[in-house]
Amino acid sequence: MTDFAAQSDVAPRAAPSILDGFYADPNLIEFDGVYYIYPTTDGLDDWGASSFSVFSSTNLVDWDDRGIIFSVADDTTWAHGFAWAPTVSRRDGRFYLYYTADQDNIGVAVAQTPLGPFIDSGKPLVARGQFRGRAIDPSVFVDDDGSHYLLWGNTVAHGVRLNDDMVSFDPRNVSSWDLPEFREAAWMHRRDSTYYLSWSQNDTRDREYCVHYATSSSPSGPWAIRGELLKMHPERGILGTGHHSILRVPGTDGWLIAYHRFAIPDGDGHRREVTIDRLCHTSDGRLEAVVPSATPIHIDLFRPTINTHNNEE
């Protein structure tokens, strides 16, 4: 049996959480030189948060709490709580917040700035029971041609190109993927001509919560399963690693992955914390397994090289 106390004296410590308090499901994105994290508020036994806050930084290390930007309880007429997994995208100068509400619906709200206030569309964008699996954990992928795609799902992953209004889509165009052991939190990114689809496996309360990925030449698949991307490191106290987002650092070929883990030292699936690490692509189009850093990731680690893909138009 591994002696964790002995191991902890020699294994590199994990970098501390970048946010004060319990948060999960981080959406990391950059707008106009400022980095933002939109997370789920954690620390409640029933995941019963009812609103979303946002944090901002210019260096990825020092994060400012910018306050609540949207309340499911107060700012919608169709939902009451269970505010999970926010994600934000920009198009034509407007910002669109996609979120889970009432455990099994996806809503969308619109604002003029990334700090809100966000105004709800008035109804679910994806309603409970509309597609197979559960309607949770939205994310948005922006392709090189400016097309925006919504992804979501639990037990079954779904993806669809959004209409130009960003608050609707044609249900006939939805692609559904039965990925091996897919649980939730589908995320897509592109580098060169390769599309990467990554997702979380196991339950978020499981110490072995982890991220796997697949590749394709198209955002609609088919997907070639590639294996594990992010996993626990119990010798360092790192458990329950998952529900991630991926961002290319503007002007570079450097990439970041934000994710949650059990809060160190004694967190669990309801008391999670957020961290950021580097994501590395290989010359053959694969992804290297993420190695959690012992020190915070600072923007100065990246040097401008090219200005191409990003997760916004």
Coordinates of C-alpha atoms in Angstrom, one line a residue:
M1 CA 0.0 0.0 0.0
T2 CA 1.3 3.5 -0.9
D3 CA 2.2 5.6 2.1
F4 CA 0.8 9.0 1.1
A5 CA 2.5 10.8 3.9
A6 CA 5.9 9.5 2.8
Q7 CA 5.2 10.1 -0.8
S8 CA 4.1 13.7 -0.2
D9 CA 7.6 14.5 1.1
V10 CA 9.2 13.7 -2.2
A11 CA 6.5 14.2 -4.9
P12 CA 6.1 17.7 -6.2
R13 CA 3.3 19.5 -4.6
A14 CA 0.3 20.5 -6.8
A15 CA -0.1 24.1 -7.8
P16 CA -2.7 25.8 -5.6
S17 CA -6.2 26.5 -6.7
I18 CA -6.3 29.6 -8.8
L19 CA -9.6 30.7 -7.3
D20 CA -10.4 31.3 -3.6
G21 CA -13.2 29.0 -2.5
F22 CA -14.9 26.0 -4.0
Y23 CA -15.6 26.1 -7.8
A24 CA -15.9 23.6 -10.6
D25 CA -16.6 23.2 -14.3
P26 CA -14.3 26.1 -15.4
N27 CA -14.8 27.7 -18.8
L28 CA -11.6 29.6 -19.5
I29 CA -11.7 32.1 -22.4
E30 CA -10.0 35.3 -23.5
F31 CA -11.6 38.5 -24.7
D32 CA -9.5 41.5 -25.8
G33 CA -6.4 40.6 -23.8
V34 CA -8.3 39.6 -20.6
Y35 CA -8.8 36.0 -19.5
Y36 CA -12.1 35.0 -17.9
I37 CA -13.2 32.0 -15.9
Y38 CA -16.9 31.2 -15.7
P39 CA -17.3 28.3 -13.2
T40 CA -20.0 26.5 -11.3
T41 CA -20.2 27.6 -7.7
D42 CA -19.4 24.6 -5.5
G43 CA -19.4 23.6 -1.9
L44 CA -23.1 22.5 -1.6
D45 CA -23.9 18.9 -1.0
D46 CA -26.6 18.8 -3.6
W47 CA -24.8 21.0 -6.2
G48 CA -27.6 23.5 -5.5
A49 CA -26.0 26.7 -6.7
S50 CA -28.5 29.1 -8.3
S51 CA -26.2 31.8 -9.9
F52 CA -23.0 32.3 -11.8
S53 CA -20.0 34.4 -11.0
V54 CA -17.0 35.4 -13.2
F55 CA -13.3 35.9 -12.5
S56 CA -10.8 37.9 -14.7
S57 CA -7.1 38.0 -15.0
T58 CA -4.4 39.4 -17.3
N59 CA -1.6 36.9 -16.3
L60 CA -3.5 33.7 -15.4
V61 CA -2.2 33.8 -11.9
D62 CA -4.0 36.8 -10.2
W63 CA -7.7 36.5 -10.5
D64 CA -10.3 39.1 -9.6
D65 CA -13.8 38.1 -8.5
R66 CA -16.1 40.2 -10.7
G67 CA -19.3 39.1 -8.9
I68 CA -22.5 37.5 -10.0
I69 CA -23.4 37.9 -13.6
F70 CA -26.6 35.8 -13.8
S71 CA -29.0 34.2 -11.4
V72 CA -31.1 31.3 -12.6
A73 CA -33.4 31.8 -9.7
D74 CA -33.9 35.6 -10.3
D75 CA -33.2 36.1 -14.0
T76 CA -35.3 33.3 -15.6
T77 CA -39.0 32.7 -15.7
W78 CA -38.7 28.9 -16.5
A79 CA -36.1 27.6 -14.0
H80 CA -35.4 27.9 -10.3
G81 CA -31.9 26.6 -9.6
F82 CA -29.2 24.0 -10.1
A83 CA -27.0 26.4 -12.0
W84 CA -24.2 24.4 -13.5
A85 CA -21.4 24.5 -16.1
P86 CA -21.6 28.0 -17.7
T87 CA -19.8 28.7 -20.9
V88 CA -19.5 32.0 -22.8
S89 CA -18.9 32.9 -26.5
R90 CA -18.8 36.1 -28.4
R91 CA -20.3 37.0 -31.8
D92 CA -20.8 40.3 -33.5
G93 CA -20.1 42.2 -30.3
R94 CA -22.5 40.3 -28.1
F95 CA -21.7 37.7 -25.4
Y96 CA -23.7 34.6 -25.1
L97 CA -24.0 32.6 -21.8
Y98 CA -25.0 29.0 -22.1
Y99 CA -25.8 27.2 -18.9
T100 CA -27.5 24.2 -17.2
A101 CA -30.6 24.9 -15.1
D102 CA -32.9 22.7 -13.1
Q103 CA -30.6 19.7 -13.6
D104 CA -31.6 18.8 -17.1
N105 CA -32.1 21.9 -19.3
I106 CA -29.7 24.2 -21.2
G107 CA -30.5 27.9 -21.3
V108 CA -28.9 30.9 -23.1
A109 CA -28.7 34.5 -22.0
V110 CA -27.2 37.6 -23.9
A111 CA -25.1 40.6 -22.8
Q112 CA -23.1 43.5 -24.2
T113 CA -20.0 42.8 -22.1
P114 CA -18.4 39.6 -20.7
L115 CA -19.4 40.8 -17.2
G116 CA -23.1 41.0 -18.0
P117 CA -25.7 41.7 -17.1
F118 CA -27.0 38.7 -19.1
I119 CA -30.6 38.7 -20.2
D120 CA -32.2 35.3 -20.6
S121 CA -33.8 34.2 -23.9
G122 CA -37.0 33.2 -22.0
K123 CA -37.0 29.5 -22.6
P124 CA -34.6 26.5 -22.7
L125 CA -32.4 26.2 -25.7
V126 CA -32.2 22.4 -25.1
A127 CA -35.1 21.1 -23.0
R128 CA -35.3 18.1 -20.8
G129 CA -36.0 14.9 -22.8
Q130 CA -35.5 16.6 -26.2
F131 CA -32.5 14.4 -27.0
R132 CA -31.1 11.1 -25.6
G133 CA -29.3 11.4 -22.3
R134 CA -29.4 14.4 -20.0
A135 CA -29.2 18.0 -21.2
I136 CA -26.3 19.3 -19.2
D137 CA -22.8 20.8 -19.5
P138 CA -22.9 23.0 -22.6
S139 CA -19.8 24.2 -24.4
V140 CA -19.2 26.2 -27.5
F141 CA -16.7 25.6 -30.3
V142 CA -15.9 28.2 -32.9
D143 CA -14.4 26.9 -36.1
D144 CA -12.0 28.8 -38.4
D145 CA -14.8 29.9 -40.6
G146 CA -16.6 31.6 -37.7
S147 CA -19.3 28.8 -37.3
H148 CA -20.4 28.3 -33.7
Y149 CA -21.2 24.9 -32.5
L150 CA -23.0 24.0 -29.2
L151 CA -22.0 20.7 -27.5
W152 CA -23.7 19.1 -24.5
G153 CA -24.8 15.8 -22.9
N154 CA -24.6 13.2 -20.2
T155 CA -24.2 9.5 -21.2
V156 CA -24.6 10.7 -24.9
A157 CA -22.7 13.5 -26.5
H158 CA -24.4 15.9 -28.9
G159 CA -23.2 18.7 -31.1
V160 CA -24.9 21.1 -33.5
R161 CA -24.1 24.3 -35.4
L162 CA -25.9 27.3 -33.9
N163 CA -27.9 29.6 -36.1
D164 CA -26.6 33.1 -36.7
D165 CA -28.7 34.4 -33.8
M166 CA -26.8 32.2 -31.4
V167 CA -30.0 31.3 -29.5
S168 CA -31.4 28.6 -31.8
F169 CA -30.4 25.7 -34.0
D170 CA -32.0 23.2 -36.3
P171 CA -32.7 20.0 -34.4
R172 CA -32.4 18.0 -37.6
N173 CA -28.7 18.9 -37.7
V174 CA -27.8 17.5 -34.3
S175 CA -25.0 14.9 -34.3
S176 CA -25.1 12.4 -31.5
W177 CA -22.1 10.3 -30.5
D178 CA -22.0 7.2 -28.3
L179 CA -18.4 7.5 -27.1
P180 CA -16.8 4.8 -24.9
E181 CA -17.6 5.5 -21.2
F182 CA -18.7 9.1 -22.0
R183 CA -20.1 10.7 -18.9
E184 CA -20.3 14.5 -19.5
A185 CA -18.5 17.8 -20.3
A186 CA -17.8 17.4 -24.0
W187 CA -15.4 20.0 -25.4
M188 CA -14.1 20.6 -28.9
H189 CA -11.1 22.4 -30.2
R190 CA -9.2 22.5 -33.5
R191 CA -5.5 22.7 -34.4
D192 CA -4.6 22.9 -38.0
S193 CA -6.8 20.4 -39.8
T194 CA -7.5 18.1 -36.8
Y195 CA -10.6 18.4 -34.6
Y196 CA -10.3 17.2 -31.0
L197 CA -13.3 16.1 -28.9
S198 CA -12.6 15.6 -25.2
W199 CA -14.9 14.6 -22.4
S200 CA -15.1 13.4 -18.8
Q201 CA -15.5 9.8 -17.7
N202 CA -16.8 8.4 -14.4
D203 CA -18.8 10.4 -11.8
T204 CA -17.5 13.7 -10.6
R205 CA -17.6 12.3 -7.1
D206 CA -15.2 9.5 -8.1
R207 CA -11.5 10.1 -7.4
E208 CA -10.9 8.5 -10.8
Y209 CA -12.9 11.1 -12.7
C210 CA -10.8 11.8 -15.7
V211 CA -10.6 13.2 -19.3
H212 CA -10.3 11.2 -22.5
Y213 CA -10.2 12.4 -26.1
A214 CA -10.7 11.5 -29.8
T215 CA -9.8 13.1 -33.1
S216 CA -11.5 13.7 -36.5
S217 CA -11.1 15.6 -39.7
S218 CA -14.6 17.1 -39.2
P219 CA -16.5 18.7 -36.3
S220 CA -19.3 16.2 -36.9
G221 CA -17.0 13.1 -36.7
P222 CA -16.6 10.2 -37.0
W223 CA -14.2 10.1 -34.1
A224 CA -11.1 8.1 -33.6
I225 CA -10.7 7.3 -29.9
R226 CA -7.2 8.2 -28.7
G227 CA -7.3 7.5 -24.9
E228 CA -6.7 9.3 -21.7
L229 CA -5.7 13.0 -21.5
L230 CA -6.0 13.9 -17.8
K231 CA -6.1 11.7 -14.7
M232 CA -5.6 11.7 -11.0
H233 CA -2.2 11.7 -9.3
P234 CA -2.9 10.4 -5.8
E235 CA 0.8 10.6 -4.8
R236 CA 0.4 14.3 -5.0
G237 CA -3.1 14.5 -3.6
I238 CA -4.6 15.2 -7.0
L239 CA -8.0 13.4 -7.4
G240 CA -11.1 13.8 -9.4
T241 CA -9.6 15.7 -12.4
G242 CA -12.2 16.6 -15.1
H243 CA -14.8 18.9 -16.6
H244 CA -12.3 20.9 -18.5
S245 CA -12.0 23.7 -21.1
I246 CA -9.2 24.2 -23.6
L247 CA -8.0 27.6 -24.9
R248 CA -5.3 28.6 -27.4
V249 CA -3.2 31.5 -26.1
P250 CA -3.8 34.3 -28.6
G251 CA -0.8 34.9 -30.9
T252 CA 0.9 31.7 -30.0
D253 CA 0.7 27.9 -30.5
G254 CA 0.6 27.6 -26.7
W255 CA -2.5 25.9 -25.3
L256 CA -4.1 25.8 -21.8
I257 CA -6.5 23.4 -20.1
A258 CA -8.6 24.5 -17.2
Y259 CA -10.3 21.8 -15.0
H260 CA -11.4 21.1 -11.6
R261 CA -10.1 18.5 -9.0
F262 CA -11.0 17.6 -5.5
A263 CA -9.9 20.5 -3.2
I264 CA -6.6 19.7 -1.7
P265 CA -6.2 18.3 0.9
D266 CA -9.6 17.1 1.9
G267 CA -12.1 17.9 -0.9
D268 CA -14.6 15.7 -2.6
G269 CA -17.1 15.7 -5.5
H270 CA -19.0 18.6 -3.9
R271 CA -15.9 20.6 -2.8
R272 CA -13.8 21.1 -5.8
E273 CA -11.2 23.7 -6.9
V274 CA -10.0 25.0 -10.2
T275 CA -6.5 24.9 -11.8
I276 CA -4.9 25.5 -15.2
D277 CA -2.1 23.5 -16.9
R278 CA -0.5 23.4 -20.3
L279 CA -1.9 21.3 -23.1
C280 CA 0.7 20.0 -25.6
H281 CA 0.0 18.6 -29.1
T282 CA 2.4 16.1 -30.7
S283 CA 3.7 16.2 -34.3
D284 CA 1.5 13.3 -35.3
G285 CA -1.7 15.1 -34.2
R286 CA -2.1 13.5 -30.8
L287 CA -2.3 15.1 -27.3
E288 CA 0.2 14.5 -24.6
A289 CA -1.1 13.4 -21.3
V290 CA -1.5 16.5 -19.1
V291 CA 1.1 16.7 -16.2
P292 CA -0.2 18.9 -13.4
S293 CA 2.2 21.7 -12.6
A294 CA 3.7 22.3 -9.2
T295 CA 3.6 26.0 -9.9
P296 CA 0.9 28.3 -11.3
I297 CA 0.9 28.8 -15.1
H298 CA 1.8 32.4 -15.9
I299 CA 1.1 34.0 -19.3
D300 CA 4.8 34.9 -19.6
L301 CA 5.5 31.2 -20.3
F302 CA 4.1 31.8 -23.8
R303 CA 5.8 33.8 -26.6
P304 CA 3.9 35.1 -29.6
T305 CA 4.4 33.1 -32.8
I306 CA 1.3 33.0 -34.9
N307 CA -2.2 34.5 -34.6
T308 CA -4.8 31.9 -35.6
H309 CA -7.3 29.7 -33.8
N310 CA -9.1 30.9 -30.7
N311 CA -12.3 29.9 -29.0
E312 CA -14.2 33.0 -30.3
E313 CA -14.9 34.7 -33.6

